[in-house]
CSV table of C-alpha atoms in Angstrom, one decimal:
chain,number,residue,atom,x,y,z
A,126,UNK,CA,-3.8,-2.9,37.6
A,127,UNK,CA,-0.7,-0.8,35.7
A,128,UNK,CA,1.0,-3.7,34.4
A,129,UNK,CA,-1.9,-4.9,31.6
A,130,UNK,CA,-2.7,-1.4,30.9
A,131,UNK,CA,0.5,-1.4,30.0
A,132,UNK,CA,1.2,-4.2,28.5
A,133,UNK,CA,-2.2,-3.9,26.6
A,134,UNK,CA,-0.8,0.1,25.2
A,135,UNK,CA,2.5,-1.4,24.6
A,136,UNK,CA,0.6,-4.2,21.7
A,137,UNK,CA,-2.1,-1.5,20.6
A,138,UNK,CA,1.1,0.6,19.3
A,139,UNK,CA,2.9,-2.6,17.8
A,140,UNK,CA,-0.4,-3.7,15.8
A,141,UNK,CA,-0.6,0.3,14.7
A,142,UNK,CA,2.6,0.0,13.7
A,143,UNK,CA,2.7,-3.4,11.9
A,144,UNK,CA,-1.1,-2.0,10.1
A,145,UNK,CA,0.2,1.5,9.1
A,146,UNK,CA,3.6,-1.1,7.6
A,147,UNK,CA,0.8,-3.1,5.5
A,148,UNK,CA,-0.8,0.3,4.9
A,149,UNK,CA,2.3,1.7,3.2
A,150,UNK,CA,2.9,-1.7,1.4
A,151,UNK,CA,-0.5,-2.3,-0.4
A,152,UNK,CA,-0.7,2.1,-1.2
A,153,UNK,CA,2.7,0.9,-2.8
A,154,UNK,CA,1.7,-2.0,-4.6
A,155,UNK,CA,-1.3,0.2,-5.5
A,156,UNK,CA,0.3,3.0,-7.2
A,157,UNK,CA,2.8,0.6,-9.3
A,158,UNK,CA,-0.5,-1.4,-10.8
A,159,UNK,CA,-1.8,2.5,-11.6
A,160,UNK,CA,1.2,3.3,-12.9
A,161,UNK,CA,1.3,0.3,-15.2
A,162,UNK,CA,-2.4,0.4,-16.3
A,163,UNK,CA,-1.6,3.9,-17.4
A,164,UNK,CA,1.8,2.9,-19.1
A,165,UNK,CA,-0.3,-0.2,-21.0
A,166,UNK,CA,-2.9,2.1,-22.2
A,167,UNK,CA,-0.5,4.6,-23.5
A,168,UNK,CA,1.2,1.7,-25.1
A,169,UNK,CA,-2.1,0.7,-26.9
A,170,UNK,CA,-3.0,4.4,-28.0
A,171,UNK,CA,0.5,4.4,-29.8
A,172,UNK,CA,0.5,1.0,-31.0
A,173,UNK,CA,-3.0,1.6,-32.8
A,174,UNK,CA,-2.1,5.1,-34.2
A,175,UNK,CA,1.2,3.2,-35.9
A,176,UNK,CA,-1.4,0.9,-37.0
């Protein structure tokens, strides 16, 4: 009865660990696409005042 316990714990922790990997990659993606929205917009607000 140890063995799939075990074997079930052992693939809960490498799902948690491939999630937290996808996690980290879309909060990463995320932040870029903020970052560039916010570098765009600046963009405009200086391109209109020159204008």
């Amino acid at each position: 009865m140890k063995r799939p316990c075990k074997r079930v714990l052992e693939f809960f922790i490498f799902v948690e660990g491939v999630y937290g990997i996808v996690v980290k990659v879309i909060y990463d993606i995320v932040q870029i696409m903020v970052l560039l929205c916010r570098f765009s917009i600046t963009l405009l607000c200086k391109l209109s005042m020159v204008l």
